[in-house]
């Protein structure tokens, strides 16, 4: 009887654990609304819609679809990076997708047996790209996507070259839109990142005042990456001010960390005699 009771408890506990696991897998959230970037999403949508509209108006919808096919993955890549690195991600994604479109279409039409090693090579390169950084790895990921789409449309070399050029044009159009976005609210991203960094310093200083002696987080300030890759249209004076503010934030954090460490090293209770002697008010007036 005791064994059956233990067995029933185990089965009940396991069932509860499985229910919690399924709830955790199906749970969507927490949703960070501040991460929503409506402006970038609209820019990517515009970059995809324009080639389709132009293709429909010129009665070349197939060509417009291939240009949009290059614009959509390049738009995904444009979410990574800051300013120049964002354009670099778009250019890298567009160039690689154009090459992949040409290779996949030609091989599918002339030498299908080569597709297996080529797909394996592209997949291997995509896997290795994670060590190159986030924005570059996202750009290289689009190459494999373009290759897998192209192998389903066998083409002659001339047709594949035309479609690859359309894919490249659509991707580079996204890069033009990214560069055009630099003219809107110049310096807003840099100011917002610096404000967030100083808010984190304020929160850490408030913790020290409340009695905490923990060191500051070892991560870089959110403004570090933004100021390192600022809007190219910012003036030299504005860039220098942003760099100066970031350096001051680093010095303040180091000073606060030293203050916290010194507070943690101080023994509790009243302090001993000062090594500099008693205050002047305790001594007899000079004669």
PDB file of C-alpha atoms in Angstrom, residues 5-274:
ATOM      1  CA  UNK A   5       0.839   5.628  -2.537  1.00  0.00           C
ATOM      2  CA  UNK A   6       4.370   6.671  -3.403  1.00  0.00           C
ATOM      3  CA  UNK A   7       3.797   5.623  -7.004  1.00  0.00           C
ATOM      4  CA  UNK A   8       0.634   7.703  -7.201  1.00  0.00           C
ATOM      5  CA  UNK A   9       2.390  10.739  -5.745  1.00  0.00           C
ATOM      6  CA  UNK A  10       5.198  10.355  -8.263  1.00  0.00           C
ATOM      7  CA  UNK A  11       2.778  10.118 -11.200  1.00  0.00           C
ATOM      8  CA  UNK A  12       0.849  13.169  -9.973  1.00  0.00           C
ATOM      9  CA  UNK A  13       4.050  15.180  -9.530  1.00  0.00           C
ATOM     10  CA  UNK A  14       5.210  14.146 -12.989  1.00  0.00           C
ATOM     11  CA  UNK A  15       1.888  15.160 -14.518  1.00  0.00           C
ATOM     12  CA  UNK A  16       2.096  18.567 -12.847  1.00  0.00           C
ATOM     13  CA  UNK A  17       5.656  19.025 -14.060  1.00  0.00           C
ATOM     14  CA  UNK A  18       4.661  18.131 -17.640  1.00  0.00           C
ATOM     15  CA  UNK A  19       1.775  20.607 -17.524  1.00  0.00           C
ATOM     16  CA  UNK A  20       4.109  23.342 -16.344  1.00  0.00           C
ATOM     17  CA  UNK A  21       6.576  22.488 -19.131  1.00  0.00           C
ATOM     18  CA  UNK A  22       3.883  22.750 -21.780  1.00  0.00           C
ATOM     19  CA  UNK A  23       2.686  26.050 -20.348  1.00  0.00           C
ATOM     20  CA  UNK A  24       6.239  27.368 -20.437  1.00  0.00           C
ATOM     21  CA  UNK A  25       6.696  26.247 -24.055  1.00  0.00           C
ATOM     22  CA  UNK A  26       3.417  27.789 -25.174  1.00  0.00           C
ATOM     23  CA  UNK A  27       3.849  31.016 -23.237  1.00  0.00           C
ATOM     24  CA  UNK A  28       4.602  34.043 -25.394  1.00  0.00           C
ATOM     25  CA  UNK A  29       6.254  36.742 -23.411  1.00  0.00           C
ATOM     26  CA  UNK A  30       7.043  38.805 -21.622  1.00  0.00           C
ATOM     27  CA  UNK A  31       6.587  41.083 -24.628  1.00  0.00           C
ATOM     28  CA  UNK A  32       8.937  44.067 -24.526  1.00  0.00           C
ATOM     29  CA  UNK A  33       7.026  46.851 -26.219  1.00  0.00           C
ATOM     30  CA  UNK A  34      10.051  49.139 -26.099  1.00  0.00           C
ATOM     31  CA  UNK A  35      11.811  46.760 -28.500  1.00  0.00           C
ATOM     32  CA  UNK A  36       9.132  47.389 -31.141  1.00  0.00           C
ATOM     33  CA  UNK A  37      10.580  49.410 -34.025  1.00  0.00           C
ATOM     34  CA  UNK A  38       7.675  50.571 -36.176  1.00  0.00           C
ATOM     35  CA  UNK A  39       9.795  52.920 -38.276  1.00  0.00           C
ATOM     36  CA  UNK A  40      12.235  50.201 -39.333  1.00  0.00           C
ATOM     37  CA  UNK A  41       9.396  47.785 -40.054  1.00  0.00           C
ATOM     38  CA  UNK A  42       7.693  50.340 -42.304  1.00  0.00           C
ATOM     39  CA  UNK A  43      10.997  51.004 -44.075  1.00  0.00           C
ATOM     40  CA  UNK A  44      11.469  47.288 -44.805  1.00  0.00           C
ATOM     41  CA  UNK A  45       7.861  46.968 -45.975  1.00  0.00           C
ATOM     42  CA  UNK A  46       8.367  49.914 -48.323  1.00  0.00           C
ATOM     43  CA  UNK A  47      11.515  48.333 -49.739  1.00  0.00           C
ATOM     44  CA  UNK A  48       9.606  45.134 -50.516  1.00  0.00           C
ATOM     45  CA  UNK A  49       6.456  46.814 -51.852  1.00  0.00           C
ATOM     46  CA  UNK A  50       8.128  49.209 -54.297  1.00  0.00           C
ATOM     47  CA  UNK A  51       9.697  46.478 -56.531  1.00  0.00           C
ATOM     48  CA  UNK A  52       6.367  44.633 -56.642  1.00  0.00           C
ATOM     49  CA  UNK A  53       4.468  47.793 -57.581  1.00  0.00           C
ATOM     50  CA  UNK A  54       7.009  48.738 -60.254  1.00  0.00           C
ATOM     51  CA  UNK A  55       6.927  45.215 -61.671  1.00  0.00           C
ATOM     52  CA  UNK A  56       3.137  45.216 -61.806  1.00  0.00           C
ATOM     53  CA  UNK A  57       3.005  48.649 -63.457  1.00  0.00           C
ATOM     54  CA  UNK A  58       5.572  47.644 -66.122  1.00  0.00           C
ATOM     55  CA  UNK A  59       3.930  44.223 -66.692  1.00  0.00           C
ATOM     56  CA  UNK A  60       7.052  42.430 -65.429  1.00  0.00           C
ATOM     57  CA  UNK A  61       5.717  41.100 -62.166  1.00  0.00           C
ATOM     58  CA  UNK A  62       8.128  38.139 -62.182  1.00  0.00           C
ATOM     59  CA  UNK A  63      11.090  40.493 -62.269  1.00  0.00           C
ATOM     60  CA  UNK A  64       9.544  42.625 -59.534  1.00  0.00           C
ATOM     61  CA  UNK A  65       9.027  39.513 -57.436  1.00  0.00           C
ATOM     62  CA  UNK A  66      12.730  38.615 -57.692  1.00  0.00           C
ATOM     63  CA  UNK A  67      13.708  42.154 -56.723  1.00  0.00           C
ATOM     64  CA  UNK A  68      11.343  41.939 -53.749  1.00  0.00           C
ATOM     65  CA  UNK A  69      12.892  38.557 -52.944  1.00  0.00           C
ATOM     66  CA  UNK A  70      16.214  40.333 -52.565  1.00  0.00           C
ATOM     67  CA  UNK A  71      14.703  43.229 -50.627  1.00  0.00           C
ATOM     68  CA  UNK A  72      12.972  41.152 -47.944  1.00  0.00           C
ATOM     69  CA  UNK A  73      15.988  39.214 -46.564  1.00  0.00           C
ATOM     70  CA  UNK A  74      18.127  42.336 -46.889  1.00  0.00           C
ATOM     71  CA  UNK A  75      15.486  44.104 -44.805  1.00  0.00           C
ATOM     72  CA  UNK A  76      15.870  41.429 -42.147  1.00  0.00           C
ATOM     73  CA  UNK A  77      19.621  42.080 -42.115  1.00  0.00           C
ATOM     74  CA  UNK A  78      19.000  45.831 -41.819  1.00  0.00           C
ATOM     75  CA  UNK A  79      17.663  45.339 -38.293  1.00  0.00           C
ATOM     76  CA  UNK A  80      21.200  44.547 -37.131  1.00  0.00           C
ATOM     77  CA  UNK A  81      23.983  47.060 -36.648  1.00  0.00           C
ATOM     78  CA  UNK A  82      23.790  50.766 -35.917  1.00  0.00           C
ATOM     79  CA  UNK A  83      24.608  53.090 -38.803  1.00  0.00           C
ATOM     80  CA  UNK A  84      27.428  52.140 -41.150  1.00  0.00           C
ATOM     81  CA  UNK A  85      27.322  48.544 -39.905  1.00  0.00           C
ATOM     82  CA  UNK A  86      23.635  48.389 -40.832  1.00  0.00           C
ATOM     83  CA  UNK A  87      24.390  49.380 -44.405  1.00  0.00           C
ATOM     84  CA  UNK A  88      27.300  46.932 -44.437  1.00  0.00           C
ATOM     85  CA  UNK A  89      24.936  44.153 -43.328  1.00  0.00           C
ATOM     86  CA  UNK A  90      22.528  44.980 -46.154  1.00  0.00           C
ATOM     87  CA  UNK A  91      25.321  45.064 -48.756  1.00  0.00           C
ATOM     88  CA  UNK A  92      26.783  41.769 -47.511  1.00  0.00           C
ATOM     89  CA  UNK A  93      23.377  40.084 -47.522  1.00  0.00           C
ATOM     90  CA  UNK A  94      22.477  41.422 -50.983  1.00  0.00           C
ATOM     91  CA  UNK A  95      25.776  40.438 -52.585  1.00  0.00           C
ATOM     92  CA  UNK A  96      25.719  36.953 -51.140  1.00  0.00           C
ATOM     93  CA  UNK A  97      22.077  36.434 -52.124  1.00  0.00           C
ATOM     94  CA  UNK A  98      22.825  37.484 -55.709  1.00  0.00           C
ATOM     95  CA  UNK A  99      25.677  34.976 -55.942  1.00  0.00           C
ATOM     96  CA  UNK A 100      23.528  32.275 -54.337  1.00  0.00           C
ATOM     97  CA  UNK A 101      20.669  32.960 -56.755  1.00  0.00           C
ATOM     98  CA  UNK A 102      22.990  32.611 -59.744  1.00  0.00           C
ATOM     99  CA  UNK A 103      24.712  29.474 -58.450  1.00  0.00           C
ATOM    100  CA  UNK A 104      21.471  27.768 -57.418  1.00  0.00           C
ATOM    101  CA  UNK A 105      19.640  28.501 -60.676  1.00  0.00           C
ATOM    102  CA  UNK A 106      22.526  27.453 -62.934  1.00  0.00           C
ATOM    103  CA  UNK A 107      23.309  24.254 -61.050  1.00  0.00           C
ATOM    104  CA  UNK A 108      19.644  23.264 -60.856  1.00  0.00           C
ATOM    105  CA  UNK A 109      19.379  23.617 -64.656  1.00  0.00           C
ATOM    106  CA  UNK A 110      22.707  22.150 -65.765  1.00  0.00           C
ATOM    107  CA  UNK A 111      24.279  20.026 -63.001  1.00  0.00           C
ATOM    108  CA  UNK A 112      21.727  19.038 -60.335  1.00  0.00           C
ATOM    109  CA  UNK A 113      24.107  16.465 -58.869  1.00  0.00           C
ATOM    110  CA  UNK A 114      26.312  19.318 -57.644  1.00  0.00           C
ATOM    111  CA  UNK A 115      23.521  20.781 -55.524  1.00  0.00           C
ATOM    112  CA  UNK A 116      24.144  18.439 -52.595  1.00  0.00           C
ATOM    113  CA  UNK A 117      27.789  19.459 -51.969  1.00  0.00           C
ATOM    114  CA  UNK A 118      26.993  23.128 -52.715  1.00  0.00           C
ATOM    115  CA  UNK A 119      24.097  23.208 -50.245  1.00  0.00           C
ATOM    116  CA  UNK A 120      26.300  21.479 -47.683  1.00  0.00           C
ATOM    117  CA  UNK A 121      29.046  24.050 -48.253  1.00  0.00           C
ATOM    118  CA  UNK A 122      26.599  26.953 -47.874  1.00  0.00           C
ATOM    119  CA  UNK A 123      25.188  25.417 -44.700  1.00  0.00           C
ATOM    120  CA  UNK A 124      28.673  24.922 -43.269  1.00  0.00           C
ATOM    121  CA  UNK A 125      29.598  28.543 -44.004  1.00  0.00           C
ATOM    122  CA  UNK A 126      26.354  29.706 -42.402  1.00  0.00           C
ATOM    123  CA  UNK A 127      27.133  27.733 -39.270  1.00  0.00           C
ATOM    124  CA  UNK A 128      30.626  29.169 -39.038  1.00  0.00           C
ATOM    125  CA  UNK A 129      29.367  32.720 -39.491  1.00  0.00           C
ATOM    126  CA  UNK A 130      28.151  32.926 -35.890  1.00  0.00           C
ATOM    127  CA  UNK A 131      31.734  33.595 -34.801  1.00  0.00           C
ATOM    128  CA  UNK A 132      31.889  36.705 -36.996  1.00  0.00           C
ATOM    129  CA  UNK A 133      29.423  38.765 -35.003  1.00  0.00           C
ATOM    130  CA  UNK A 134      25.662  39.200 -34.958  1.00  0.00           C
ATOM    131  CA  UNK A 135      25.120  41.507 -37.917  1.00  0.00           C
ATOM    132  CA  UNK A 136      27.420  39.579 -40.236  1.00  0.00           C
ATOM    133  CA  UNK A 137      26.012  36.194 -39.238  1.00  0.00           C
ATOM    134  CA  UNK A 138      22.457  37.422 -39.923  1.00  0.00           C
ATOM    135  CA  UNK A 139      23.585  38.678 -43.342  1.00  0.00           C
ATOM    136  CA  UNK A 140      25.254  35.374 -44.233  1.00  0.00           C
ATOM    137  CA  UNK A 141      22.156  33.452 -43.142  1.00  0.00           C
ATOM    138  CA  UNK A 142      20.256  35.062 -46.025  1.00  0.00           C
ATOM    139  CA  UNK A 143      22.677  33.506 -48.529  1.00  0.00           C
ATOM    140  CA  UNK A 144      21.489  29.995 -47.727  1.00  0.00           C
ATOM    141  CA  UNK A 145      17.855  31.105 -47.946  1.00  0.00           C
ATOM    142  CA  UNK A 146      18.412  32.541 -51.441  1.00  0.00           C
ATOM    143  CA  UNK A 147      20.220  29.379 -52.539  1.00  0.00           C
ATOM    144  CA  UNK A 148      17.395  27.100 -51.406  1.00  0.00           C
ATOM    145  CA  UNK A 149      14.851  29.242 -53.248  1.00  0.00           C
ATOM    146  CA  UNK A 150      16.946  29.377 -56.420  1.00  0.00           C
ATOM    147  CA  UNK A 151      17.420  25.620 -56.694  1.00  0.00           C
ATOM    148  CA  UNK A 152      13.676  25.279 -57.199  1.00  0.00           C
ATOM    149  CA  UNK A 153      13.810  27.421 -60.374  1.00  0.00           C
ATOM    150  CA  UNK A 154      16.253  25.876 -62.905  1.00  0.00           C
ATOM    151  CA  UNK A 155      17.562  28.514 -65.317  1.00  0.00           C
ATOM    152  CA  UNK A 156      20.131  29.084 -67.990  1.00  0.00           C
ATOM    153  CA  UNK A 157      23.217  31.142 -67.088  1.00  0.00           C
ATOM    154  CA  UNK A 158      21.843  34.255 -68.785  1.00  0.00           C
ATOM    155  CA  UNK A 159      18.480  33.999 -67.040  1.00  0.00           C
ATOM    156  CA  UNK A 160      20.166  33.273 -63.703  1.00  0.00           C
ATOM    157  CA  UNK A 161      22.419  36.313 -64.140  1.00  0.00           C
ATOM    158  CA  UNK A 162      19.374  38.518 -64.799  1.00  0.00           C
ATOM    159  CA  UNK A 163      17.539  37.218 -61.748  1.00  0.00           C
ATOM    160  CA  UNK A 164      20.671  37.574 -59.617  1.00  0.00           C
ATOM    161  CA  UNK A 165      20.965  41.202 -60.722  1.00  0.00           C
ATOM    162  CA  UNK A 166      17.334  41.817 -59.730  1.00  0.00           C
ATOM    163  CA  UNK A 167      17.948  40.265 -56.314  1.00  0.00           C
ATOM    164  CA  UNK A 168      21.011  42.473 -55.863  1.00  0.00           C
ATOM    165  CA  UNK A 169      19.076  45.578 -56.926  1.00  0.00           C
ATOM    166  CA  UNK A 170      16.249  44.848 -54.503  1.00  0.00           C
ATOM    167  CA  UNK A 171      18.668  44.316 -51.635  1.00  0.00           C
ATOM    168  CA  UNK A 172      20.650  47.457 -52.375  1.00  0.00           C
ATOM    169  CA  UNK A 173      17.400  49.414 -52.509  1.00  0.00           C
ATOM    170  CA  UNK A 174      16.977  48.539 -48.835  1.00  0.00           C
ATOM    171  CA  UNK A 175      20.459  49.941 -48.253  1.00  0.00           C
ATOM    172  CA  UNK A 176      19.423  53.220 -49.906  1.00  0.00           C
ATOM    173  CA  UNK A 177      16.412  53.408 -47.591  1.00  0.00           C
ATOM    174  CA  UNK A 178      18.653  52.796 -44.570  1.00  0.00           C
ATOM    175  CA  UNK A 179      20.964  55.628 -45.632  1.00  0.00           C
ATOM    176  CA  UNK A 180      17.958  57.888 -46.206  1.00  0.00           C
ATOM    177  CA  UNK A 181      16.789  57.219 -42.646  1.00  0.00           C
ATOM    178  CA  UNK A 182      19.942  58.930 -41.363  1.00  0.00           C
ATOM    179  CA  UNK A 183      18.410  62.276 -42.282  1.00  0.00           C
ATOM    180  CA  UNK A 184      15.479  61.745 -39.893  1.00  0.00           C
ATOM    181  CA  UNK A 185      16.039  62.799 -36.255  1.00  0.00           C
ATOM    182  CA  UNK A 186      19.803  62.996 -36.482  1.00  0.00           C
ATOM    183  CA  UNK A 187      21.413  62.297 -33.119  1.00  0.00           C
ATOM    184  CA  UNK A 188      18.237  60.909 -31.522  1.00  0.00           C
ATOM    185  CA  UNK A 189      19.653  57.392 -31.169  1.00  0.00           C
ATOM    186  CA  UNK A 190      22.895  58.675 -29.642  1.00  0.00           C
ATOM    187  CA  UNK A 191      21.079  60.886 -27.140  1.00  0.00           C
ATOM    188  CA  UNK A 192      18.690  58.097 -26.143  1.00  0.00           C
ATOM    189  CA  UNK A 193      21.566  55.629 -25.621  1.00  0.00           C
ATOM    190  CA  UNK A 194      23.527  58.111 -23.503  1.00  0.00           C
ATOM    191  CA  UNK A 195      20.434  58.870 -21.429  1.00  0.00           C
ATOM    192  CA  UNK A 196      19.900  55.159 -20.805  1.00  0.00           C
ATOM    193  CA  UNK A 197      23.533  54.758 -19.747  1.00  0.00           C
ATOM    194  CA  UNK A 198      23.306  57.608 -17.258  1.00  0.00           C
ATOM    195  CA  UNK A 199      20.033  56.210 -15.895  1.00  0.00           C
ATOM    196  CA  UNK A 200      21.821  52.941 -15.179  1.00  0.00           C
ATOM    197  CA  UNK A 201      24.543  54.908 -13.366  1.00  0.00           C
ATOM    198  CA  UNK A 202      21.881  56.692 -11.334  1.00  0.00           C
ATOM    199  CA  UNK A 203      20.280  53.386 -10.361  1.00  0.00           C
ATOM    200  CA  UNK A 204      23.653  51.983  -9.261  1.00  0.00           C
ATOM    201  CA  UNK A 205      24.454  55.105  -7.238  1.00  0.00           C
ATOM    202  CA  UNK A 206      21.034  54.876  -5.554  1.00  0.00           C
ATOM    203  CA  UNK A 207      21.840  51.293  -4.608  1.00  0.00           C
ATOM    204  CA  UNK A 208      25.115  52.363  -3.029  1.00  0.00           C
ATOM    205  CA  UNK A 209      23.304  55.049  -1.048  1.00  0.00           C
ATOM    206  CA  UNK A 210      20.868  52.407   0.192  1.00  0.00           C
ATOM    207  CA  UNK A 211      23.744  50.305   1.563  1.00  0.00           C
ATOM    208  CA  UNK A 212      24.570  47.993  -1.344  1.00  0.00           C
ATOM    209  CA  UNK A 213      28.220  47.187  -1.955  1.00  0.00           C
ATOM    210  CA  UNK A 214      27.812  45.165  -5.155  1.00  0.00           C
ATOM    211  CA  UNK A 215      30.087  46.058  -8.071  1.00  0.00           C
ATOM    212  CA  UNK A 216      28.501  47.554 -11.188  1.00  0.00           C
ATOM    213  CA  UNK A 217      27.460  45.246 -14.034  1.00  0.00           C
ATOM    214  CA  UNK A 218      30.474  44.249 -16.152  1.00  0.00           C
ATOM    215  CA  UNK A 219      28.609  44.827 -19.428  1.00  0.00           C
ATOM    216  CA  UNK A 220      29.332  47.843 -21.587  1.00  0.00           C
ATOM    217  CA  UNK A 221      27.015  50.809 -21.556  1.00  0.00           C
ATOM    218  CA  UNK A 222      24.243  50.718 -24.117  1.00  0.00           C
ATOM    219  CA  UNK A 223      25.735  53.880 -25.603  1.00  0.00           C
ATOM    220  CA  UNK A 224      29.097  52.241 -26.319  1.00  0.00           C
ATOM    221  CA  UNK A 225      28.016  50.537 -29.537  1.00  0.00           C
ATOM    222  CA  UNK A 226      25.905  53.503 -30.628  1.00  0.00           C
ATOM    223  CA  UNK A 227      28.624  56.101 -30.135  1.00  0.00           C
ATOM    224  CA  UNK A 228      31.212  53.824 -31.758  1.00  0.00           C
ATOM    225  CA  UNK A 229      29.065  53.718 -34.917  1.00  0.00           C
ATOM    226  CA  UNK A 230      27.227  57.046 -34.943  1.00  0.00           C
ATOM    227  CA  UNK A 231      25.037  58.592 -37.595  1.00  0.00           C
ATOM    228  CA  UNK A 232      27.441  59.634 -40.392  1.00  0.00           C
ATOM    229  CA  UNK A 233      25.515  62.888 -40.830  1.00  0.00           C
ATOM    230  CA  UNK A 234      26.303  64.069 -37.298  1.00  0.00           C
ATOM    231  CA  UNK A 235      28.659  67.011 -37.043  1.00  0.00           C
ATOM    232  CA  UNK A 236      32.169  66.524 -35.720  1.00  0.00           C
ATOM    233  CA  UNK A 237      31.327  68.638 -32.659  1.00  0.00           C
ATOM    234  CA  UNK A 238      28.304  66.512 -31.793  1.00  0.00           C
ATOM    235  CA  UNK A 239      30.332  63.306 -32.136  1.00  0.00           C
ATOM    236  CA  UNK A 240      33.021  64.726 -29.833  1.00  0.00           C
ATOM    237  CA  UNK A 241      30.404  65.680 -27.234  1.00  0.00           C
ATOM    238  CA  UNK A 242      28.900  62.180 -27.320  1.00  0.00           C
ATOM    239  CA  UNK A 243      32.333  60.590 -26.897  1.00  0.00           C
ATOM    240  CA  UNK A 244      33.127  62.930 -24.009  1.00  0.00           C
ATOM    241  CA  UNK A 245      29.855  62.080 -22.254  1.00  0.00           C
ATOM    242  CA  UNK A 246      30.528  58.373 -22.676  1.00  0.00           C
ATOM    243  CA  UNK A 247      34.058  58.722 -21.247  1.00  0.00           C
ATOM    244  CA  UNK A 248      32.677  60.656 -18.280  1.00  0.00           C
ATOM    245  CA  UNK A 249      30.144  57.885 -17.678  1.00  0.00           C
ATOM    246  CA  UNK A 250      32.974  55.329 -17.631  1.00  0.00           C
ATOM    247  CA  UNK A 251      34.914  57.429 -15.099  1.00  0.00           C
ATOM    248  CA  UNK A 252      31.840  57.880 -12.898  1.00  0.00           C
ATOM    249  CA  UNK A 253      31.194  54.133 -12.938  1.00  0.00           C
ATOM    250  CA  UNK A 254      34.793  53.411 -11.946  1.00  0.00           C
ATOM    251  CA  UNK A 255      34.573  55.945  -9.109  1.00  0.00           C
ATOM    252  CA  UNK A 256      31.288  54.489  -7.878  1.00  0.00           C
ATOM    253  CA  UNK A 257      32.751  50.976  -8.011  1.00  0.00           C
ATOM    254  CA  UNK A 258      35.737  52.133  -5.940  1.00  0.00           C
ATOM    255  CA  UNK A 259      33.373  53.760  -3.443  1.00  0.00           C
ATOM    256  CA  UNK A 260      31.388  50.545  -3.118  1.00  0.00           C
ATOM    257  CA  UNK A 261      34.526  48.464  -2.613  1.00  0.00           C
ATOM    258  CA  UNK A 262      35.846  50.897   0.005  1.00  0.00           C
ATOM    259  CA  UNK A 263      32.512  50.822   1.827  1.00  0.00           C
ATOM    260  CA  UNK A 264      32.532  47.027   1.849  1.00  0.00           C
ATOM    261  CA  UNK A 265      36.081  46.988   3.257  1.00  0.00           C
ATOM    262  CA  UNK A 266      35.274  49.417   6.094  1.00  0.00           C
ATOM    263  CA  UNK A 267      34.714  47.648   9.428  1.00  0.00           C
ATOM    264  CA  UNK A 268      31.279  48.147  10.993  1.00  0.00           C
ATOM    265  CA  UNK A 269      30.863  50.400  13.997  1.00  0.00           C
ATOM    266  CA  UNK A 270      32.407  53.759  14.883  1.00  0.00           C
ATOM    267  CA  UNK A 271      35.520  54.672  13.048  1.00  0.00           C
ATOM    268  CA  UNK A 272      38.868  54.976  14.768  1.00  0.00           C
ATOM    269  CA  UNK A 273      40.956  58.127  15.104  1.00  0.00           C
ATOM    270  CA  UNK A 274      41.653  59.919  11.892  1.00  0.00           C
TER     271      UNK A 274
END
